[in-house]
Coordinates of C-alpha atoms in Angstrom, one line a residue:
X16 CA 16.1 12.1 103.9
X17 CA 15.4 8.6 102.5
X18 CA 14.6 5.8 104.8
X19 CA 17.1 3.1 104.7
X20 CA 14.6 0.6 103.4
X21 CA 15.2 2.6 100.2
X22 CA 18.8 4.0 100.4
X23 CA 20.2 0.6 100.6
X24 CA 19.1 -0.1 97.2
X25 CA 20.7 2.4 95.0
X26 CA 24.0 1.3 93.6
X27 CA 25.6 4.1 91.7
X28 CA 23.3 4.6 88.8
X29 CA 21.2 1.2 89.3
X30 CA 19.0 -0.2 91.5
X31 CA 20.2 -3.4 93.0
X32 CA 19.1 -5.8 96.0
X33 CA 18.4 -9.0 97.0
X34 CA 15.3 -10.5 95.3
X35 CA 15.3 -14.3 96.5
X36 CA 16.6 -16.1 99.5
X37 CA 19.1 -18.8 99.3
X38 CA 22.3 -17.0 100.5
X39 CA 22.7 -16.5 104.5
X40 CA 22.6 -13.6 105.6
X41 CA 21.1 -12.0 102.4
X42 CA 17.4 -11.4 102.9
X43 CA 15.1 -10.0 100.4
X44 CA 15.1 -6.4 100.7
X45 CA 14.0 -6.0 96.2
X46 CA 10.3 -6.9 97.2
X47 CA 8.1 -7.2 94.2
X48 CA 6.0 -4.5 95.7
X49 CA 9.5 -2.3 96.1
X50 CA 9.9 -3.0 92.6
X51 CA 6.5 -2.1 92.1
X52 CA 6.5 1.4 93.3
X53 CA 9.7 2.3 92.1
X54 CA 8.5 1.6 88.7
X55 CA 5.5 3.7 89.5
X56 CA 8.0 6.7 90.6
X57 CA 9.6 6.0 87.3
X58 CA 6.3 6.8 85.4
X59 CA 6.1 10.2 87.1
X60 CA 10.0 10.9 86.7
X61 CA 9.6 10.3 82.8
X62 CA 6.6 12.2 82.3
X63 CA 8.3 14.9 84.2
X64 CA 11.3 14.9 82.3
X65 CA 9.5 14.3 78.6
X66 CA 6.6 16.6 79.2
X67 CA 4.3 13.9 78.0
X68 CA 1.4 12.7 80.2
X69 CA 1.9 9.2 81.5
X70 CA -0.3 7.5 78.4
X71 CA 1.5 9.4 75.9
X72 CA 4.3 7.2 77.1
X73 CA 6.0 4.2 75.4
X74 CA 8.4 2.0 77.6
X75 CA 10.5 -1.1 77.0
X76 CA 11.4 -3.5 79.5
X77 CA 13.9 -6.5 79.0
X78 CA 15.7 -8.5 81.5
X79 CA 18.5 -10.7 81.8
X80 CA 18.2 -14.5 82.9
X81 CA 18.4 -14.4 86.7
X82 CA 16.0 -16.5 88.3
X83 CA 13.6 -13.8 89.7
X84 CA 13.5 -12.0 86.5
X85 CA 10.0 -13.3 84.9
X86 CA 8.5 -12.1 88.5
X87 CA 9.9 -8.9 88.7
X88 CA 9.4 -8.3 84.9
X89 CA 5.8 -9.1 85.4
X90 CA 5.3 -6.5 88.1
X91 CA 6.9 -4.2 86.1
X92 CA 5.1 -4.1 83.0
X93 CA 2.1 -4.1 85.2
X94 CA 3.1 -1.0 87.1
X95 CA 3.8 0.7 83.8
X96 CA 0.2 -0.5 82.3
X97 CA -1.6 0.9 85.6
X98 CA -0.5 4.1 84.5
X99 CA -1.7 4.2 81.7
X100 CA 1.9 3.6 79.6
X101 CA 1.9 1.6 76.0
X102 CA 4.4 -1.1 77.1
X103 CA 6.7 -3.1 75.2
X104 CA 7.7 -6.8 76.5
X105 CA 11.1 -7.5 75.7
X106 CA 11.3 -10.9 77.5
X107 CA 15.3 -11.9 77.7
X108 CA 17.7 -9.4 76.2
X109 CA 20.6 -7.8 76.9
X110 CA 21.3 -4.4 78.4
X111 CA 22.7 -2.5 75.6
X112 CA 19.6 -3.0 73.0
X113 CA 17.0 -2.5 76.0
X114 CA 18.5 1.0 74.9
X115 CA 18.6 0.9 71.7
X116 CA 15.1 0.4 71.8
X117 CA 14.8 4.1 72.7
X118 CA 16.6 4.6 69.4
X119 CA 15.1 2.1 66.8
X120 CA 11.3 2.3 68.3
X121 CA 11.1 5.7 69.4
X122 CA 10.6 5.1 73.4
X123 CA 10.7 7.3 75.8
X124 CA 12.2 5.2 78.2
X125 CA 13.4 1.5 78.9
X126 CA 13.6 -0.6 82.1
X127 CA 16.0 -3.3 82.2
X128 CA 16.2 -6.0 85.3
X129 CA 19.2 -6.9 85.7
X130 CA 22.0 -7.1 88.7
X131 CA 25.3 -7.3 86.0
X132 CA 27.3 -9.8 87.5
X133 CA 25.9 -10.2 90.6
X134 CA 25.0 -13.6 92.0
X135 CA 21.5 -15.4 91.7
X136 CA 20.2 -14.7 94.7
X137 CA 20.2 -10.4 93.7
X138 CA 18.8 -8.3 90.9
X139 CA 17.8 -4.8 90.1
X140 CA 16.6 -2.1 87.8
X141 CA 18.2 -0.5 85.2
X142 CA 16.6 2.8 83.6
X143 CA 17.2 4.5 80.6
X144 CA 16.0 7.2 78.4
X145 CA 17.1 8.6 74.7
X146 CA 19.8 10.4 76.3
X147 CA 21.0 7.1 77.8
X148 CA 21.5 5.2 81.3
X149 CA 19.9 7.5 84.1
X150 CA 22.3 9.3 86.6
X151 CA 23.2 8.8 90.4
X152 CA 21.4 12.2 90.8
X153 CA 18.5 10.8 88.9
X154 CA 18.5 7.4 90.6
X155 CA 18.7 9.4 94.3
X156 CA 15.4 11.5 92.5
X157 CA 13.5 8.0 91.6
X158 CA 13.9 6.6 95.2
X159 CA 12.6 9.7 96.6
X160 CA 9.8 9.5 94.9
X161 CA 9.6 6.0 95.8
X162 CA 9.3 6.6 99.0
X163 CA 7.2 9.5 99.5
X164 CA 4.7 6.8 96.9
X165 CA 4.9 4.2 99.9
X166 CA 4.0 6.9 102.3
X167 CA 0.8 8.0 100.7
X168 CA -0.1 4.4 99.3
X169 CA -0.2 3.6 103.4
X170 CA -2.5 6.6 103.9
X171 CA -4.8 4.8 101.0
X172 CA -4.2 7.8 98.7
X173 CA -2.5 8.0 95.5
X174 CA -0.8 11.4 94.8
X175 CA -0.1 12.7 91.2
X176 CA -0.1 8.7 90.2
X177 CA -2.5 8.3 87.1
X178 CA -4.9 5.1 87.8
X179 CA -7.7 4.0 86.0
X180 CA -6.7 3.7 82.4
X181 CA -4.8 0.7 81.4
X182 CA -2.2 0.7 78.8
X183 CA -1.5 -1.7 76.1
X184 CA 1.2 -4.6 76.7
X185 CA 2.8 -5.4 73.9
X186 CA 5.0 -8.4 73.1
X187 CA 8.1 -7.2 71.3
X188 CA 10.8 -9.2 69.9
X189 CA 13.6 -6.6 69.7
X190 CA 16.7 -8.7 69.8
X191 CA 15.9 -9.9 66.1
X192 CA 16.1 -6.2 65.2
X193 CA 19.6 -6.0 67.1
X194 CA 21.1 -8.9 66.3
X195 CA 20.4 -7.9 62.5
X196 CA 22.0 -4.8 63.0
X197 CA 25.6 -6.5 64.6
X198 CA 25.6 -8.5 61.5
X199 CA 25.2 -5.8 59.2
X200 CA 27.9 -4.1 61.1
X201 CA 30.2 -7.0 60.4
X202 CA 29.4 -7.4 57.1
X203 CA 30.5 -3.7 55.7
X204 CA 33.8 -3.9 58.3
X205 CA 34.7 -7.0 56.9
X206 CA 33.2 -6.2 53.2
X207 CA 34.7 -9.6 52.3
X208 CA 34.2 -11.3 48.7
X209 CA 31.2 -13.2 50.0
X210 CA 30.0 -10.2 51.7
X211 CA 26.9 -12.2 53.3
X212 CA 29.2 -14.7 54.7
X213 CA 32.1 -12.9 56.2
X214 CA 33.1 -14.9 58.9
X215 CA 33.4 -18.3 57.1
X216 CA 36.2 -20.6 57.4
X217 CA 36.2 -18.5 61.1
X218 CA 36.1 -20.1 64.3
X219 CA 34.9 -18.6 67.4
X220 CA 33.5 -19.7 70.7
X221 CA 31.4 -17.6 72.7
X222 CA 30.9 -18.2 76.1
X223 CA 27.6 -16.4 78.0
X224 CA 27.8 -18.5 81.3
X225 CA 24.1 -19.0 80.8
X226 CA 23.3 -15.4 80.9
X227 CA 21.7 -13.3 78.4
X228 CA 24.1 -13.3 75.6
X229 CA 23.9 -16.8 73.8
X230 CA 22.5 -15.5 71.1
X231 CA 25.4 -14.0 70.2
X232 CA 26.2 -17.6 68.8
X233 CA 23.6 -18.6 67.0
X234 CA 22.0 -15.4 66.2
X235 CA 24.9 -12.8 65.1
X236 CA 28.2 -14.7 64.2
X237 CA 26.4 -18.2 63.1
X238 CA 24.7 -16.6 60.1
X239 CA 27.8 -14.7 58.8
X240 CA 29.3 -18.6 58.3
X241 CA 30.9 -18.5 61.5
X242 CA 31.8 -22.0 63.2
X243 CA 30.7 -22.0 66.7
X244 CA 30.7 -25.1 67.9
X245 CA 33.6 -24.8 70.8
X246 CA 31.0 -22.6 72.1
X247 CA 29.6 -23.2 75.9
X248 CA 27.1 -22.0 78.2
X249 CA 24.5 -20.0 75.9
X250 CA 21.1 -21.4 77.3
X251 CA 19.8 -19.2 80.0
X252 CA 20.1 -20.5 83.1
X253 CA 19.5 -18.1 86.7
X254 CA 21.5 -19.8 88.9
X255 CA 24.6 -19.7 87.1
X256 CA 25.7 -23.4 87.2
X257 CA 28.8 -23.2 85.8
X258 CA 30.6 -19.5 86.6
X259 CA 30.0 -16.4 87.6
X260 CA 29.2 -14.4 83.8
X261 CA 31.8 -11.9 84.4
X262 CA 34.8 -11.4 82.3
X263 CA 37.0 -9.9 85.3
X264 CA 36.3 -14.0 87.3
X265 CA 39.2 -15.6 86.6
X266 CA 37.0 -18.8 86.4
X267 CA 34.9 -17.1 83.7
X268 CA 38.1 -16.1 81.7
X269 CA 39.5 -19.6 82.5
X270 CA 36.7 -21.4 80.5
X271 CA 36.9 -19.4 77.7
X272 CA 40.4 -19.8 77.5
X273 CA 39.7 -23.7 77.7
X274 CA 37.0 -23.5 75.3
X275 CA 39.4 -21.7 72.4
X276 CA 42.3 -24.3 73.4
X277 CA 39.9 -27.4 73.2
X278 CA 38.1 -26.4 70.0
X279 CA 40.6 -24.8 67.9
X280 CA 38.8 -21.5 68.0
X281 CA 40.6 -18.5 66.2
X282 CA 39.1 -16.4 68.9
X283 CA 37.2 -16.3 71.6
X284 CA 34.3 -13.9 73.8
X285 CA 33.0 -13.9 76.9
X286 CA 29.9 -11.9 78.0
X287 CA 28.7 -10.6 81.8
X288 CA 25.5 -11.6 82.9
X289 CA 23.2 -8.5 80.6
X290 CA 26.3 -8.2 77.8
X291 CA 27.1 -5.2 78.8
X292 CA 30.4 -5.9 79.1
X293 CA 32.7 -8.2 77.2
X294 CA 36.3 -9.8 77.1
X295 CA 38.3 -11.9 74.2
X296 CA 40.8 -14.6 74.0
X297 CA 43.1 -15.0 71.2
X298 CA 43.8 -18.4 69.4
X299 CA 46.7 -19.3 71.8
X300 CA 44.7 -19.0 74.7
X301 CA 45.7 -15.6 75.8
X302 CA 43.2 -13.4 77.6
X303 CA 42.5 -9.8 75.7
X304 CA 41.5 -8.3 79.0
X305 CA 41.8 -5.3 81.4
X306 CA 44.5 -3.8 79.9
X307 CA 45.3 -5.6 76.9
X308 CA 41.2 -5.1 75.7
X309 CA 41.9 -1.6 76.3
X310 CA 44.6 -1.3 73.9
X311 CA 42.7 -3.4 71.4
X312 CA 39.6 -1.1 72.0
X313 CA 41.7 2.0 71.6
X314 CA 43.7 0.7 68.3
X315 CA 40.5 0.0 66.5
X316 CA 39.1 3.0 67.9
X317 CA 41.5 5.5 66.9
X318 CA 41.9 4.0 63.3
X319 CA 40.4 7.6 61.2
X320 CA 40.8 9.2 64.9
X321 CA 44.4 10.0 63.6
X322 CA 45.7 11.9 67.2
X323 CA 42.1 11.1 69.6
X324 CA 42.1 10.8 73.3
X325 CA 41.1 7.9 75.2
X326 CA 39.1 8.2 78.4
X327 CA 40.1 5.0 80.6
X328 CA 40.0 4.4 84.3
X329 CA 42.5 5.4 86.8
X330 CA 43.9 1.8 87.3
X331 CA 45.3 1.5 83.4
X332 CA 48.9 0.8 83.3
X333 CA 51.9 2.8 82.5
X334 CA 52.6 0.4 79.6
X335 CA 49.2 0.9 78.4
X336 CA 49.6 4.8 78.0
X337 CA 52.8 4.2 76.5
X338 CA 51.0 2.0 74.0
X339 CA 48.4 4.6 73.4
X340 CA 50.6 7.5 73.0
X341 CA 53.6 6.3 71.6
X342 CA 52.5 3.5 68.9
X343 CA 49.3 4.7 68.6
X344 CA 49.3 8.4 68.5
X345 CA 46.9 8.7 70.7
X346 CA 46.1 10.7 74.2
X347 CA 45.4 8.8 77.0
X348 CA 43.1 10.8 79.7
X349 CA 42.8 8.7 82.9
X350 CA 39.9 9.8 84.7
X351 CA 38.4 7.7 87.7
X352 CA 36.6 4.0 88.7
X353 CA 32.6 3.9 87.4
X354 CA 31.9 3.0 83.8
X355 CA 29.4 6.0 84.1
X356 CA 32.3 7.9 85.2
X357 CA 34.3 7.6 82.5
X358 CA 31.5 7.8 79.7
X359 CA 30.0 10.6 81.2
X360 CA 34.0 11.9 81.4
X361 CA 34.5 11.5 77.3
X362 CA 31.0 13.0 76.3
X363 CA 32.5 16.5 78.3
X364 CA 35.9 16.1 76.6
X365 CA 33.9 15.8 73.3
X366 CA 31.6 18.6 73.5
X367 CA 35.1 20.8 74.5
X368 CA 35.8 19.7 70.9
X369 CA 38.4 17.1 72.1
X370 CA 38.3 14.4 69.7
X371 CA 37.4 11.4 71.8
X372 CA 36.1 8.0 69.6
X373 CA 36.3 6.5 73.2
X374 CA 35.7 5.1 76.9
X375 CA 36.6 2.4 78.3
X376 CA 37.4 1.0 82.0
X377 CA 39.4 -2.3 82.8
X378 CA 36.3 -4.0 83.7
X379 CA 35.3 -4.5 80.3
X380 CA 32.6 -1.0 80.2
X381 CA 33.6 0.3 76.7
X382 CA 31.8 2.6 74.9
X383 CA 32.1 4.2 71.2
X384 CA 31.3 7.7 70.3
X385 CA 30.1 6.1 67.2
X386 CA 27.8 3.8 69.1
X387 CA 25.9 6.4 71.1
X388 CA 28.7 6.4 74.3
X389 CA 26.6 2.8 74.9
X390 CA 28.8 0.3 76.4
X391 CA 27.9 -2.7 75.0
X392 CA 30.0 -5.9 74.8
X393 CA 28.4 -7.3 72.1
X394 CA 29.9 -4.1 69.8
X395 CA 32.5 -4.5 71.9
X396 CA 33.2 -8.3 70.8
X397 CA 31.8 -7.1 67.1
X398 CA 34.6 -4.8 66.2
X399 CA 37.2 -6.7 67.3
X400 CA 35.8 -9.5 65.5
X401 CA 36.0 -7.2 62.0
X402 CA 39.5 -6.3 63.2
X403 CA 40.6 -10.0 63.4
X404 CA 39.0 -10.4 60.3
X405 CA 40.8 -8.1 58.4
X406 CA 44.1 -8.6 60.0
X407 CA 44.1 -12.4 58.9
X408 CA 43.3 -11.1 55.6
X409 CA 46.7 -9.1 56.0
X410 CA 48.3 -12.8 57.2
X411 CA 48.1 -11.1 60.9
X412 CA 47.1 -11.6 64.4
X413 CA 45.4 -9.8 67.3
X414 CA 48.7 -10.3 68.4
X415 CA 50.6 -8.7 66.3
X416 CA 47.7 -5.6 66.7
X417 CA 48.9 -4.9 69.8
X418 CA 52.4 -6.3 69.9
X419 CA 54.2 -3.5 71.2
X420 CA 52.1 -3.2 74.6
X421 CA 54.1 -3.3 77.8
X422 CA 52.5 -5.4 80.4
X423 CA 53.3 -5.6 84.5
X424 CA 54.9 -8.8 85.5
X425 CA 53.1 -8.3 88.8
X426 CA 49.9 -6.7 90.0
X427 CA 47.9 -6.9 92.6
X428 CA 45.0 -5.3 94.9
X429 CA 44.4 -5.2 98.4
X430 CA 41.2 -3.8 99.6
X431 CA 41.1 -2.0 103.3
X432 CA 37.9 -1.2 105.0
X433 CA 36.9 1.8 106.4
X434 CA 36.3 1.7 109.9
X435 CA 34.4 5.2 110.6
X436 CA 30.8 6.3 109.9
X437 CA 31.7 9.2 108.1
X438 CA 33.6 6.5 105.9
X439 CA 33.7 9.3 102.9
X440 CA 35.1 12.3 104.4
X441 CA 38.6 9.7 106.2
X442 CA 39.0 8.2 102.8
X443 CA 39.7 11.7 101.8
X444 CA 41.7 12.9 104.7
X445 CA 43.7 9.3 103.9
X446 CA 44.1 10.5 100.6
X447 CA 45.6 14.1 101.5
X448 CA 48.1 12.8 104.1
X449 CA 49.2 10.0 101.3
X450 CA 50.0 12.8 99.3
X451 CA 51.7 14.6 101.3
X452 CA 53.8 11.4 102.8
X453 CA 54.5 10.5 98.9
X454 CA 56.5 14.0 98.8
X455 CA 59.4 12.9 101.2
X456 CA 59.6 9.3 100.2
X457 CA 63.2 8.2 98.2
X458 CA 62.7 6.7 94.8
X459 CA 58.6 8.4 94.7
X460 CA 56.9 10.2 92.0
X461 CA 53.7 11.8 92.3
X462 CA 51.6 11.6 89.0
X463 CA 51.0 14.1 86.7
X464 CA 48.0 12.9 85.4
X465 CA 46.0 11.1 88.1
X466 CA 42.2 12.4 88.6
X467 CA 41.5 9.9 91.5
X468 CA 43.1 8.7 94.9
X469 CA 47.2 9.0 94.7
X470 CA 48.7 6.9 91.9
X471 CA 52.8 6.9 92.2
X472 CA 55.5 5.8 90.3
X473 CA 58.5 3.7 92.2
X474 CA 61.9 3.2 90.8
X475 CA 64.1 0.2 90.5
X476 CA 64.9 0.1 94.0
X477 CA 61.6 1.1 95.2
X478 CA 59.8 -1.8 93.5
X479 CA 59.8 -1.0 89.9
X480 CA 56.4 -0.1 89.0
X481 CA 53.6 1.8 90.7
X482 CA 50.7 2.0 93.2
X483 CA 47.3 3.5 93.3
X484 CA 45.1 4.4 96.3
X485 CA 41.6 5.2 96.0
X486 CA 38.2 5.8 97.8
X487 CA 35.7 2.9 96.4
X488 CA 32.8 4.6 94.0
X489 CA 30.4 3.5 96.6
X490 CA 31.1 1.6 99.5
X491 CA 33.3 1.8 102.7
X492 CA 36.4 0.8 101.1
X493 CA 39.9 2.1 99.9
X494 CA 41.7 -0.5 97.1
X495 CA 45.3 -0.2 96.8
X496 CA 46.4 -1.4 93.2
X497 CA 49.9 -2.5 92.4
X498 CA 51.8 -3.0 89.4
X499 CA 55.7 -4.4 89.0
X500 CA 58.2 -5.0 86.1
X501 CA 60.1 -6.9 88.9
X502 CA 59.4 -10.2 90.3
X503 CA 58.5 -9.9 94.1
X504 CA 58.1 -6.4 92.8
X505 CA 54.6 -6.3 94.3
X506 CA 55.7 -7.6 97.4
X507 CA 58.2 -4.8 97.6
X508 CA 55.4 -1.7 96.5
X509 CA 53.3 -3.5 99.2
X510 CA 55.8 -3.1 102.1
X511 CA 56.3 0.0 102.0
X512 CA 52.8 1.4 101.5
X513 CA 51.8 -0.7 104.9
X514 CA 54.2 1.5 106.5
X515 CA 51.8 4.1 105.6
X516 CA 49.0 2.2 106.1
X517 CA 49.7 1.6 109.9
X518 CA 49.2 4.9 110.5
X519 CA 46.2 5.4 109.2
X520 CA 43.7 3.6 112.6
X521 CA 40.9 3.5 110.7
X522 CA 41.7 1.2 107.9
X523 CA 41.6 -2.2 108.2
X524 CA 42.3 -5.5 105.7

């Protein structure tokens, strides 16, 4: 049974915690010397996993800019060199090519630090090997080991833990090799008459909101002859100075929209914190998010994927699977919250032999069958970028891409807590008596194709749109989403399902 010193750090298939002070309330609990042995655990869980002895191994570690990253980096590649492991220093990067590296330089494993959006004050661990992001499973393994580490380091004793041969630390610059390779990507999509310069005369702002992804700018679409100078925000900066780097903060999406209006930009991107995720804005201002970057995703993935399925979230709109199904041609497969979820949800569907080019949730996770299932934002942003490219070629838009989407003129989410220990097993009971009450209600209609919580559709006099609740991925929390066509719709949908709610004692705003 793990301790909660330990427990209270894994967050779905990370590690995450607080790893400076500064926010009340919020003490450290990511100790360099937690990070420390949980890298060590790490070294044991690989060599395990690879069959290769710990100084057979080759590691990567990167991290985003968050303020305690160079300290936590440090101990990490020191961890890895006690045991004897060949390590290369990535310094700042993003995410998505701390993978890769297991790809292009053959390691065995990578360790990002990063806590995704998170504020300054928190940070974490990110672990991968060739087969991609670790699992919850794995993550619950790691911490284990972790812990039973700690118990024996206090006894002065070591365990299975290789000491005495250092390995070599290695300074790598692997975002040159990436940032080559997005190019090259744009160039043959594009495969304009200057085919070295396919993005001139094309204006587009990127804004990284000082986390790891200004490079991006100056790096990927700066070379190709793009003009990014309404771009903001690129240098590195921990404490986040000017928003949160998250494209679901409707501050974050605000200043991008600002930046495309006040520059003239034909388009615009926006990065989280470790570019992981991304969002766009088209040259009017409008935000390509949640559900509208889903449609663009699934357009540009379903080009040669004549018929595919698309593996979102459960929170997608009606209109979207419309869009999917009816202009597209596509399937639309909506599976459940947690990017991992859904990736690990359209590798299954694949290896059925159901043709699926992609996953994506409304959070901005996408990830392309032809990109190793990686969700990265920066590919993300990339192929839209080609697809904007080539549609003003054709005298289109991103618009006109995705014209015939139907979007909610109302949505909206409440969030109730779960008052109970147990906090898992009521969430489901909730869910079962919701199902039932959704039976005998006038103008309700269970879905057909909902794989999480109860989603129902309400008719015109109902509210006009429909409602999901669901039992959060990890914490103590149910979030009811609401879409209307109607305005006051959502107020409507929201009445009714605190009817329901009442009688549920253990839930609370």
């Amino acid at each position: 049974m793990l301790e909660e010193k330990w427990s209270c750090l894994k967050s779905g298939t990370d590690i995450r915690g607080c790893a400076v002070e500064g926010v009340e309330g919020e003490p450290v609990n990511l100790t360099l010397e937690i990070c420390e042995t949980i890298t060590q655990a790490f070294v044991l869980w690989l060599s395990g996993k690879t069959n290769k002895a710990p100084d057979e191994l080759v590691v990567s570690v990167g991290r985003d800019s968050r303020i305690s990253g160079p300290a936590i980096a440090g101990v990490v590649e020191g961890a890895l060199s006690g045991c004897g492991v060949t390590v290369l220093s990535c310094g700042l990067a993003s995410t998505p090519s701390m993978f890769m590296t297991t790809v292009d330089l053959d390691c065995d494993g990578a360790v990002q630090i990063t806590a995704s959006h998170h504020p300054f004050n928190r940070n974490g661990l990110k672990f991968f090997t060739r087969e991609g992001g670790l699992e919850s499973e794995d993550i619950t393994d790691l911490l284990e080991i972790s812990q039973r580490l700690s118990e024996l380091f206090a006894k002065g004793e070591h365990g299975d833990l290789p000491v005495g041969k250092r390995g070599e630390i290695r300074p790598t610059n692997y975002m040159t090799d990436y940032c080559a390779r997005l190019r090259e990507e744009i160039k043959k999509g594009v495969d304009a008459d200057d085919y070295d310069h396919p993005l001139k005369g094309f204006k587009i702002a990127v804004d990284a909101g000082n986390g790891a992804g200004g490079f991006y700018a100056d790096k990927v679409l700066e070379p190709l002859g793009a003009d990014v100078s309404g771009s903001r925000y690129l240098d590195p900066d921990g404490m986040f100075p000017n928003h949160v780097p998250n494209p679901e903060n409707a501050d974050a999406m605000k200043s991008i929209c600002e930046a495309v209006l006040t520059s003239g930009s034909d388009l615009g991107v926006i990065f989280d914190t470790d570019v992981d995720r991304g969002g766009a804005v088209d040259s009017k201002g409008n935000e390509i998010n949640r559900n509208r970057l889903v449609a663009v995703a699934a357009a540009i993935a379903l080009e040669g994927n004549e018929g595919g399925t698309i593996v979102t979230d459960s929170i997608t709109s009606d209109g979207l699977k419309e869009f999917i199904e009816k202009d597209l041609g596509g399937k639309h497969h909506r599976f459940k919250r947690g990017y991992k979820n859904v990736i690990n949800e359209a590798i299954r569907l694949n290896q059925e032999g159901i043709n699926c080019p992609l996953a994506i949730e409304t959070s901005g996770h996408a990830a392309m069958r032809e990109n190793y299932f990686l969700d990265d934002g920066a590919y993300l942003c990339t192929k839209i970028i080609i697809k904007a490219a080539q549609l003003r070629r054709e005298g289109k838009t991103l618009e006109d891409f995705t014209a015939g989407l139907k979007e909610a003129l109302e949505e909206r989410e409440v969030r109730y807590k779960i008052k109970e220990h147990d906090f898992r097993a009521y969430g489901e009971s909730v869910i079962d008596k919701l199902n039932e009450y959704a039976k005998s209600q006038d103008g309700w209609t269970l879905a057909d194709d909902s794989r999480e919580g109860v989603r129902v559709s309400l008719d015109k006099d109902h509210g006009n749109g429909w409602f999901l609740l669901r039992l959060s991925v990890h914490d103590p929390i149910m979030p009811l989403n609401i879409e209307s066509n109607d305005k006051g719709g959502a107020d409507v949908i929201l009445a009714q399902m605190t009817k329901f709610i009442e009688t549920c004692d253990k839930l609370a705003l």
